[in-house]
mmCIF file of C-alpha atoms in Angstrom:
data_model
loop_
_atom_site.group_PDB
_atom_site.id
_atom_site.type_symbol
_atom_site.label_atom_id
_atom_site.label_comp_id
_atom_site.label_asym_id
_atom_site.label_seq_id
_atom_site.Cartn_x
_atom_site.Cartn_y
_atom_site.Cartn_z
ATOM 1 C CA MET I 1 190.184 7.264 308.242
ATOM 2 C CA MET I 2 193.936 7.334 307.362
ATOM 3 C CA ASN I 3 195.139 10.919 306.123
ATOM 4 C CA GLU I 4 195.728 10.776 302.257
ATOM 5 C CA LYS I 5 199.220 12.010 302.855
ATOM 6 C CA VAL I 6 200.211 9.510 305.128
ATOM 7 C CA LEU I 7 198.863 6.836 302.721
ATOM 8 C CA LEU I 8 200.975 8.439 299.897
ATOM 9 C CA LYS I 9 203.842 8.465 302.064
ATOM 10 C CA ARG I 10 203.701 4.807 302.967
ATOM 11 C CA ARG I 11 203.279 3.950 299.453
ATOM 12 C CA GLU I 12 206.452 5.704 298.596
ATOM 13 C CA LEU I 13 208.301 3.788 301.320
ATOM 14 C CA LEU I 14 206.920 0.745 300.147
ATOM 15 C CA LEU I 15 207.901 1.149 296.547
ATOM 16 C CA ALA I 16 211.307 2.710 297.249
ATOM 17 C CA PRO I 17 213.037 -0.672 297.533
ATOM 18 C CA LEU I 18 211.509 -1.911 294.350
ATOM 19 C CA ALA I 19 212.593 1.270 292.515
ATOM 20 C CA ALA I 20 216.175 1.006 293.784
ATOM 21 C CA VAL I 21 216.518 -2.676 292.493
ATOM 22 C CA ALA I 22 214.923 -1.612 289.149
ATOM 23 C CA LEU I 23 217.499 1.239 288.973
ATOM 24 C CA ARG I 24 220.391 -1.165 289.976
ATOM 25 C CA ALA I 25 219.191 -3.450 287.191
ATOM 26 C CA ARG I 26 219.397 -0.790 284.636
ATOM 27 C CA SER I 27 222.661 0.369 285.873
ATOM 28 C CA ARG I 28 224.193 -3.338 285.129
ATOM 29 C CA SER I 29 222.544 -3.597 281.893
ATOM 30 C CA LEU I 30 224.545 -3.021 278.524
ATOM 31 C CA LYS I 31 227.897 -2.641 280.307
ATOM 32 C CA ASN I 32 229.078 -4.975 277.841
ATOM 33 C CA PRO I 33 232.210 -4.043 275.650
ATOM 34 C CA PHE I 34 231.030 -2.812 272.181
ATOM 35 C CA PHE I 35 233.003 -3.524 268.999
ATOM 36 C CA ALA I 36 232.539 -3.029 265.089
ATOM 37 C CA LEU I 37 232.965 -5.819 262.741
ATOM 38 C CA CYS I 38 233.176 -5.869 258.933
ATOM 39 C CA MET I 39 232.704 -1.854 258.842
ATOM 40 C CA ASP I 40 235.413 -1.849 256.242
ATOM 41 C CA THR I 41 233.930 -4.244 253.520
ATOM 42 C CA HIS I 42 231.484 -1.718 251.702
ATOM 43 C CA ASP I 43 233.073 1.704 253.078
ATOM 44 C CA GLU I 44 233.090 3.931 250.127
ATOM 45 C CA LYS I 45 235.908 6.053 251.610
ATOM 46 C CA LYS I 46 238.098 2.920 251.700
ATOM 47 C CA ARG I 47 239.786 3.976 254.904
ATOM 48 C CA ASN I 48 242.872 1.912 255.786
ATOM 49 C CA LEU I 49 243.727 0.079 259.036
ATOM 50 C CA ALA I 50 245.044 3.182 260.881
ATOM 51 C CA GLU I 51 242.209 5.515 259.565
ATOM 52 C CA GLN I 52 239.498 2.918 260.772
ATOM 53 C CA ALA I 53 241.287 2.705 264.299
ATOM 54 C CA ALA I 54 241.197 6.247 264.663
ATOM 55 C CA MET I 55 237.578 6.610 263.627
ATOM 56 C CA LEU I 56 236.599 3.766 265.939
ATOM 57 C CA LYS I 57 238.347 5.520 268.775
ATOM 58 C CA ASP I 58 236.543 8.843 267.859
ATOM 59 C CA LEU I 59 233.141 7.687 267.868
ATOM 60 C CA GLY I 60 233.475 5.489 271.231
ATOM 61 C CA TYR I 61 233.728 2.081 270.226
ATOM 62 C CA ASP I 62 235.793 -0.197 272.282
ATOM 63 C CA GLY I 63 237.559 -2.014 269.412
ATOM 64 C CA ALA I 64 237.260 -4.078 266.264
ATOM 65 C CA GLY I 65 236.913 -7.705 264.697
ATOM 66 C CA HIS I 66 239.310 -8.648 261.775
ATOM 67 C CA LEU I 67 238.215 -10.455 258.772
ATOM 68 C CA TRP I 68 240.789 -13.491 257.926
ATOM 69 C CA LEU I 69 244.368 -13.065 258.349
ATOM 70 C CA ASP I 70 245.620 -10.520 255.747
ATOM 71 C CA GLY I 71 246.921 -7.557 257.683
ATOM 72 C CA LEU I 72 246.515 -9.016 261.105
ATOM 73 C CA LYS I 73 249.707 -7.464 262.424
ATOM 74 C CA GLU I 74 248.997 -3.983 261.116
ATOM 75 C CA ARG I 75 245.583 -4.284 262.440
ATOM 76 C CA VAL I 76 246.966 -5.227 266.161
ATOM 77 C CA GLU I 77 249.349 -2.191 265.781
ATOM 78 C CA THR I 78 247.023 0.302 264.728
ATOM 79 C CA LEU I 79 244.430 -0.867 267.545
ATOM 80 C CA ASP I 80 247.100 -0.779 270.083
ATOM 81 C CA ARG I 81 248.208 2.893 269.144
ATOM 82 C CA ALA I 82 244.329 3.966 269.512
ATOM 83 C CA GLY I 83 244.051 2.398 272.745
ATOM 84 C CA LEU I 84 241.597 -0.206 271.202
ATOM 85 C CA ARG I 85 240.860 -3.624 271.647
ATOM 86 C CA LEU I 86 241.153 -6.599 268.907
ATOM 87 C CA PHE I 87 238.143 -8.796 269.972
ATOM 88 C CA GLN I 88 237.798 -11.301 267.204
ATOM 89 C CA VAL I 89 239.613 -12.858 264.168
ATOM 90 C CA TYR I 90 237.395 -14.491 261.628
ATOM 91 C CA LEU I 91 238.452 -17.658 259.975
ATOM 92 C CA ARG I 92 237.259 -20.337 257.614
ATOM 93 C CA LEU I 93 237.315 -24.166 258.402
ATOM 94 C CA ASN I 94 236.503 -26.538 255.550
ATOM 95 C CA ILE I 95 235.212 -30.209 257.098
ATOM 96 C CA GLY I 96 234.785 -31.346 253.522
ATOM 97 C CA PRO I 97 236.184 -34.601 252.200
ATOM 98 C CA ASN I 98 238.848 -33.249 249.993
ATOM 99 C CA PRO I 99 239.254 -29.499 250.747
ATOM 100 C CA LYS I 100 241.864 -27.270 249.011
ATOM 101 C CA GLN I 101 242.514 -25.850 252.473
ATOM 102 C CA VAL I 102 241.150 -27.174 255.918
ATOM 103 C CA TYR I 103 242.220 -23.855 257.387
ATOM 104 C CA ASP I 104 244.517 -20.636 256.490
ATOM 105 C CA PRO I 105 247.998 -22.430 257.038
ATOM 106 C CA ARG I 106 249.094 -18.954 258.447
ATOM 107 C CA LEU I 107 247.155 -19.649 261.571
ATOM 108 C CA LYS I 108 249.823 -21.271 263.813
ATOM 109 C CA ASP I 109 252.331 -18.500 262.848
ATOM 110 C CA SER I 110 249.579 -15.567 263.842
ATOM 111 C CA LEU I 111 248.880 -17.095 267.102
ATOM 112 C CA PRO I 112 251.723 -15.637 269.009
ATOM 113 C CA LEU I 113 250.683 -12.084 267.886
ATOM 114 C CA LEU I 114 247.346 -12.412 269.813
ATOM 115 C CA LYS I 115 248.721 -13.821 273.101
ATOM 116 C CA GLY I 116 247.472 -12.078 275.971
ATOM 117 C CA ARG I 117 244.788 -9.929 273.992
ATOM 118 C CA GLU I 118 241.744 -11.846 275.170
ATOM 119 C CA THR I 119 240.689 -12.070 271.218
ATOM 120 C CA THR I 120 238.594 -14.993 270.287
ATOM 121 C CA LEU I 121 239.347 -17.140 267.117
ATOM 122 C CA ALA I 122 235.748 -17.026 265.351
ATOM 123 C CA PHE I 123 235.156 -19.910 263.034
ATOM 124 C CA LEU I 124 232.897 -20.178 260.065
ATOM 125 C CA VAL I 125 232.474 -23.894 259.312
ATOM 126 C CA ASP I 126 231.500 -25.053 255.735
ATOM 127 C CA GLY I 127 232.281 -28.027 253.429
ATOM 128 C CA ALA I 128 228.873 -29.927 253.670
ATOM 129 C CA ALA I 129 225.127 -29.385 253.657
ATOM 130 C CA PRO I 130 223.817 -27.123 256.338
ATOM 131 C CA SER I 131 223.140 -29.058 259.881
ATOM 132 C CA ASP I 132 224.260 -32.123 258.377
ATOM 133 C CA GLU I 133 225.068 -34.393 261.474
ATOM 134 C CA SER I 134 227.168 -36.656 259.870
ATOM 135 C CA PHE I 135 230.038 -34.397 259.771
ATOM 136 C CA ASP I 136 230.077 -33.625 263.200
ATOM 137 C CA ALA I 137 232.948 -35.973 264.144
ATOM 138 C CA ARG I 138 235.193 -34.546 261.483
ATOM 139 C CA ALA I 139 234.029 -30.993 263.012
ATOM 140 C CA VAL I 140 234.875 -31.980 266.464
ATOM 141 C CA GLU I 141 238.301 -33.232 265.551
ATOM 142 C CA LEU I 142 239.396 -30.150 263.763
ATOM 143 C CA ILE I 143 237.877 -27.595 266.273
ATOM 144 C CA ARG I 144 239.759 -29.581 268.909
ATOM 145 C CA GLU I 145 242.928 -29.009 266.868
ATOM 146 C CA VAL I 146 242.758 -25.419 266.404
ATOM 147 C CA ALA I 147 241.331 -24.973 270.263
ATOM 148 C CA GLY I 148 244.654 -27.041 271.232
ATOM 149 C CA MET I 149 246.711 -24.728 269.198
ATOM 150 C CA ALA I 150 244.928 -21.708 270.685
ATOM 151 C CA GLU I 151 245.212 -22.668 274.291
ATOM 152 C CA PRO I 152 248.974 -21.949 275.037
ATOM 153 C CA TYR I 153 248.271 -18.211 274.083
ATOM 154 C CA GLY I 154 245.168 -17.801 276.159
ATOM 155 C CA LEU I 155 242.944 -17.699 273.163
ATOM 156 C CA ARG I 156 239.243 -18.904 272.836
ATOM 157 C CA VAL I 157 237.511 -20.399 270.027
ATOM 158 C CA VAL I 158 234.037 -19.410 269.052
ATOM 159 C CA LEU I 159 231.578 -21.317 266.743
ATOM 160 C CA TYR I 160 230.253 -18.729 264.273
ATOM 161 C CA PRO I 161 226.854 -19.823 262.766
ATOM 162 C CA HIS I 162 226.647 -18.306 259.268
ATOM 163 C CA TRP I 163 223.735 -18.606 257.020
ATOM 164 C CA LYS I 164 224.128 -21.293 254.064
ATOM 165 C CA ASN I 165 227.487 -22.892 255.660
ATOM 166 C CA TRP I 166 227.501 -26.284 257.372
ATOM 167 C CA LEU I 167 227.506 -24.558 260.622
ATOM 168 C CA GLU I 168 224.395 -22.459 260.105
ATOM 169 C CA LYS I 169 222.360 -22.616 263.174
ATOM 170 C CA VAL I 170 222.928 -21.741 266.939
ATOM 171 C CA GLU I 171 221.437 -25.230 267.570
ATOM 172 C CA ASP I 172 224.298 -26.667 265.613
ATOM 173 C CA CYS I 173 226.769 -24.665 267.782
ATOM 174 C CA VAL I 174 224.911 -25.969 270.875
ATOM 175 C CA ARG I 175 225.327 -29.556 269.652
ATOM 176 C CA LEU I 176 228.954 -29.317 268.448
ATOM 177 C CA SER I 177 230.280 -27.411 271.383
ATOM 178 C CA ARG I 178 228.703 -29.956 273.976
ATOM 179 C CA LYS I 179 230.573 -32.609 271.995
ATOM 180 C CA ILE I 180 233.719 -30.776 271.724
ATOM 181 C CA ASP I 181 233.817 -30.150 275.397
ATOM 182 C CA ARG I 182 236.736 -27.846 275.654
ATOM 183 C CA GLY I 183 236.819 -24.842 278.223
ATOM 184 C CA ASN I 184 238.132 -22.529 275.378
ATOM 185 C CA VAL I 185 235.738 -23.432 272.845
ATOM 186 C CA GLY I 186 232.322 -21.675 272.930
ATOM 187 C CA ILE I 187 229.270 -20.151 270.793
ATOM 188 C CA MET I 188 228.736 -16.985 269.124
ATOM 189 C CA PHE I 189 225.279 -15.767 268.439
ATOM 190 C CA ASN I 190 224.899 -13.614 265.162
ATOM 191 C CA LEU I 191 221.641 -11.883 265.081
ATOM 192 C CA CYS I 192 221.552 -11.381 261.238
ATOM 193 C CA HIS I 193 222.191 -15.014 260.574
ATOM 194 C CA TRP I 194 219.798 -16.255 263.188
ATOM 195 C CA MET I 195 217.100 -14.127 261.074
ATOM 196 C CA LYS I 196 217.622 -16.185 258.190
ATOM 197 C CA VAL I 197 216.874 -19.513 259.771
ATOM 198 C CA GLY I 198 215.386 -18.606 263.307
ATOM 199 C CA ASP I 199 211.979 -18.788 264.891
ATOM 200 C CA GLU I 200 211.243 -15.334 267.106
ATOM 201 C CA GLU I 201 208.897 -17.360 269.404
ATOM 202 C CA GLN I 202 211.901 -19.899 270.158
ATOM 203 C CA LEU I 203 214.552 -17.110 270.785
ATOM 204 C CA LYS I 204 214.622 -17.239 274.550
ATOM 205 C CA PRO I 205 214.624 -21.132 274.687
ATOM 206 C CA LEU I 206 217.766 -20.795 272.185
ATOM 207 C CA LEU I 207 219.544 -18.297 274.090
ATOM 208 C CA LYS I 208 219.087 -20.282 277.243
ATOM 209 C CA ALA I 209 220.396 -23.414 275.695
ATOM 210 C CA ALA I 210 223.135 -21.560 274.325
ATOM 211 C CA MET I 211 224.106 -19.438 277.585
ATOM 212 C CA PRO I 212 226.818 -21.721 279.120
ATOM 213 C CA ARG I 213 228.936 -21.408 276.368
ATOM 214 C CA LEU I 214 227.977 -18.281 275.051
ATOM 215 C CA MET I 215 231.137 -16.088 274.413
ATOM 216 C CA ALA I 216 230.295 -13.401 271.907
ATOM 217 C CA VAL I 217 227.275 -11.918 270.193
ATOM 218 C CA SER I 218 226.792 -9.959 267.071
ATOM 219 C CA ILE I 219 223.846 -7.472 266.475
ATOM 220 C CA SER I 220 222.558 -5.042 263.946
ATOM 221 C CA GLY I 221 219.425 -3.266 263.259
ATOM 222 C CA SER I 222 217.226 -5.538 261.340
ATOM 223 C CA ASP I 223 213.576 -6.124 260.306
ATOM 224 C CA ARG I 224 211.778 -9.089 261.959
ATOM 225 C CA VAL I 225 212.020 -12.740 261.171
ATOM 226 C CA ALA I 226 209.006 -12.902 258.941
ATOM 227 C CA GLU I 227 210.007 -9.978 256.925
ATOM 228 C CA ILE I 228 213.553 -11.345 256.269
ATOM 229 C CA LYS I 229 212.191 -14.717 255.388
ATOM 230 C CA SER I 230 209.657 -13.369 253.007
ATOM 231 C CA GLY I 231 212.305 -11.247 251.441
ATOM 232 C CA LYS I 232 210.591 -7.874 252.046
ATOM 233 C CA GLY I 233 212.952 -7.220 255.088
ATOM 234 C CA ASN I 234 216.574 -5.798 255.517
ATOM 235 C CA TRP I 235 218.660 -8.081 257.576
ATOM 236 C CA ILE I 236 221.732 -5.724 258.158
ATOM 237 C CA GLN I 237 221.081 -2.267 259.067
ATOM 238 C CA PRO I 238 222.532 0.685 261.241
ATOM 239 C CA LEU I 239 221.402 0.034 264.983
ATOM 240 C CA ASP I 240 218.624 2.860 264.967
ATOM 241 C CA SER I 241 216.794 1.033 262.058
ATOM 242 C CA GLY I 242 214.318 -1.809 261.455
ATOM 243 C CA THR I 243 211.296 -3.363 262.786
ATOM 244 C CA PHE I 244 212.856 -6.019 265.297
ATOM 245 C CA ASP I 245 213.007 -5.000 268.730
ATOM 246 C CA ILE I 246 216.566 -4.886 269.562
ATOM 247 C CA ARG I 247 215.915 -3.467 273.120
ATOM 248 C CA GLY I 248 213.903 -6.416 274.116
ATOM 249 C CA PHE I 249 216.390 -8.829 272.671
ATOM 250 C CA LEU I 250 219.386 -7.056 274.630
ATOM 251 C CA ASN I 251 217.003 -7.174 277.724
ATOM 252 C CA THR I 252 216.708 -10.763 277.244
ATOM 253 C CA LEU I 253 220.397 -11.386 276.759
ATOM 254 C CA THR I 254 221.584 -9.331 279.742
ATOM 255 C CA GLY I 255 218.789 -10.576 281.807
ATOM 256 C CA MET I 256 220.052 -14.303 281.339
ATOM 257 C CA GLY I 257 223.464 -13.070 282.826
ATOM 258 C CA TYR I 258 225.393 -12.549 279.611
ATOM 259 C CA GLY I 259 227.981 -9.854 280.029
ATOM 260 C CA GLY I 260 230.746 -10.706 277.212
ATOM 261 C CA PRO I 261 231.283 -8.265 274.077
ATOM 262 C CA ILE I 262 228.764 -7.599 271.642
ATOM 263 C CA GLY I 263 229.891 -6.862 268.177
ATOM 264 C CA LEU I 264 228.059 -4.311 265.666
ATOM 265 C CA GLN I 265 227.736 -6.304 262.259
ATOM 266 C CA CYS I 266 228.280 -3.842 259.475
ATOM 267 C CA TYR I 267 228.577 -6.266 256.534
ATOM 268 C CA GLY I 268 226.923 -5.062 253.146
ATOM 269 C CA ILE I 269 226.183 -1.546 254.787
ATOM 270 C CA ARG I 270 227.095 0.873 251.946
ATOM 271 C CA GLY I 271 228.239 4.450 251.793
ATOM 272 C CA ASP I 272 230.445 6.456 254.251
ATOM 273 C CA ALA I 273 231.174 3.959 257.120
ATOM 274 C CA ARG I 274 231.443 6.751 259.650
ATOM 275 C CA ILE I 275 228.103 7.833 259.077
ATOM 276 C CA HIS I 276 226.391 4.549 259.946
ATOM 277 C CA LEU I 277 228.676 3.849 262.914
ATOM 278 C CA GLU I 278 228.002 7.151 264.109
ATOM 279 C CA ARG I 279 224.407 6.448 263.920
ATOM 280 C CA SER I 280 224.854 3.118 265.447
ATOM 281 C CA MET I 281 226.772 4.384 268.332
ATOM 282 C CA ALA I 282 223.990 6.974 269.217
ATOM 283 C CA ALA I 283 221.324 4.119 269.358
ATOM 284 C CA TRP I 284 223.815 1.984 271.480
ATOM 285 C CA ARG I 285 224.223 4.975 273.936
ATOM 286 C CA LYS I 286 220.481 5.347 273.922
ATOM 287 C CA LEU I 287 219.971 1.555 274.608
ATOM 288 C CA LYS I 288 222.212 1.868 277.541
ATOM 289 C CA ALA I 289 220.764 5.094 279.046
ATOM 290 C CA ASP I 290 216.947 3.910 278.893
#
């Protein structure tokens, strides 16, 4: 009979390649750039843009997102000084029949400021009932218009699904992006907004459908979909909180090949922003290490 030590040695030799593959897989995961968005909306310290940039740099974030166009030049300058990146600028688009404003008229003059920065323009689209496909043609026309404006500056446009907006679901973004059919137009997956309208059992098929055009993702700590929909759960929390399996979600995302930026959604989190941002960064580093 073969010696037990010999058997153990052979087993180690057989398993070694598998262990090496697993180690390489872990080392490839979560190398995504990690930035913060909406961290200033409810910050009790009311930090200015320079203070926000310094805080993000100190905590280890790769950059920030910027809400609307007010203060955009200052945001760019303060992030530059901190050695950080402006990942996204969020904008509204109204596809309704007689809107007061289709999109911010300052957009055209703001684009040169973003040239060469790999910044995406993230559009929230409203003006009609959620998911009403009869407005698709108008949305296609307008998104192609802004994408055409952005293209000479090397900028991309992402469709930002937002709860209770016309563009509410990731499925809407998939449908619309196929119709738009432009190389600089893609999809953003927002975990918090998906929580309001999504189905956990359909998450993997949904991500698979979005993946060919998926350019950005936002996450946060969250309770599970059933808890959110029942009104008993919290949909935007620091990354170390909530009952939703954020590790499993990120494993699915990176396992499908997503290597783009991941934003930390902080909208509505009250108190000192530094405290919850520090907690979320600690959770992010743990997720990267495990």
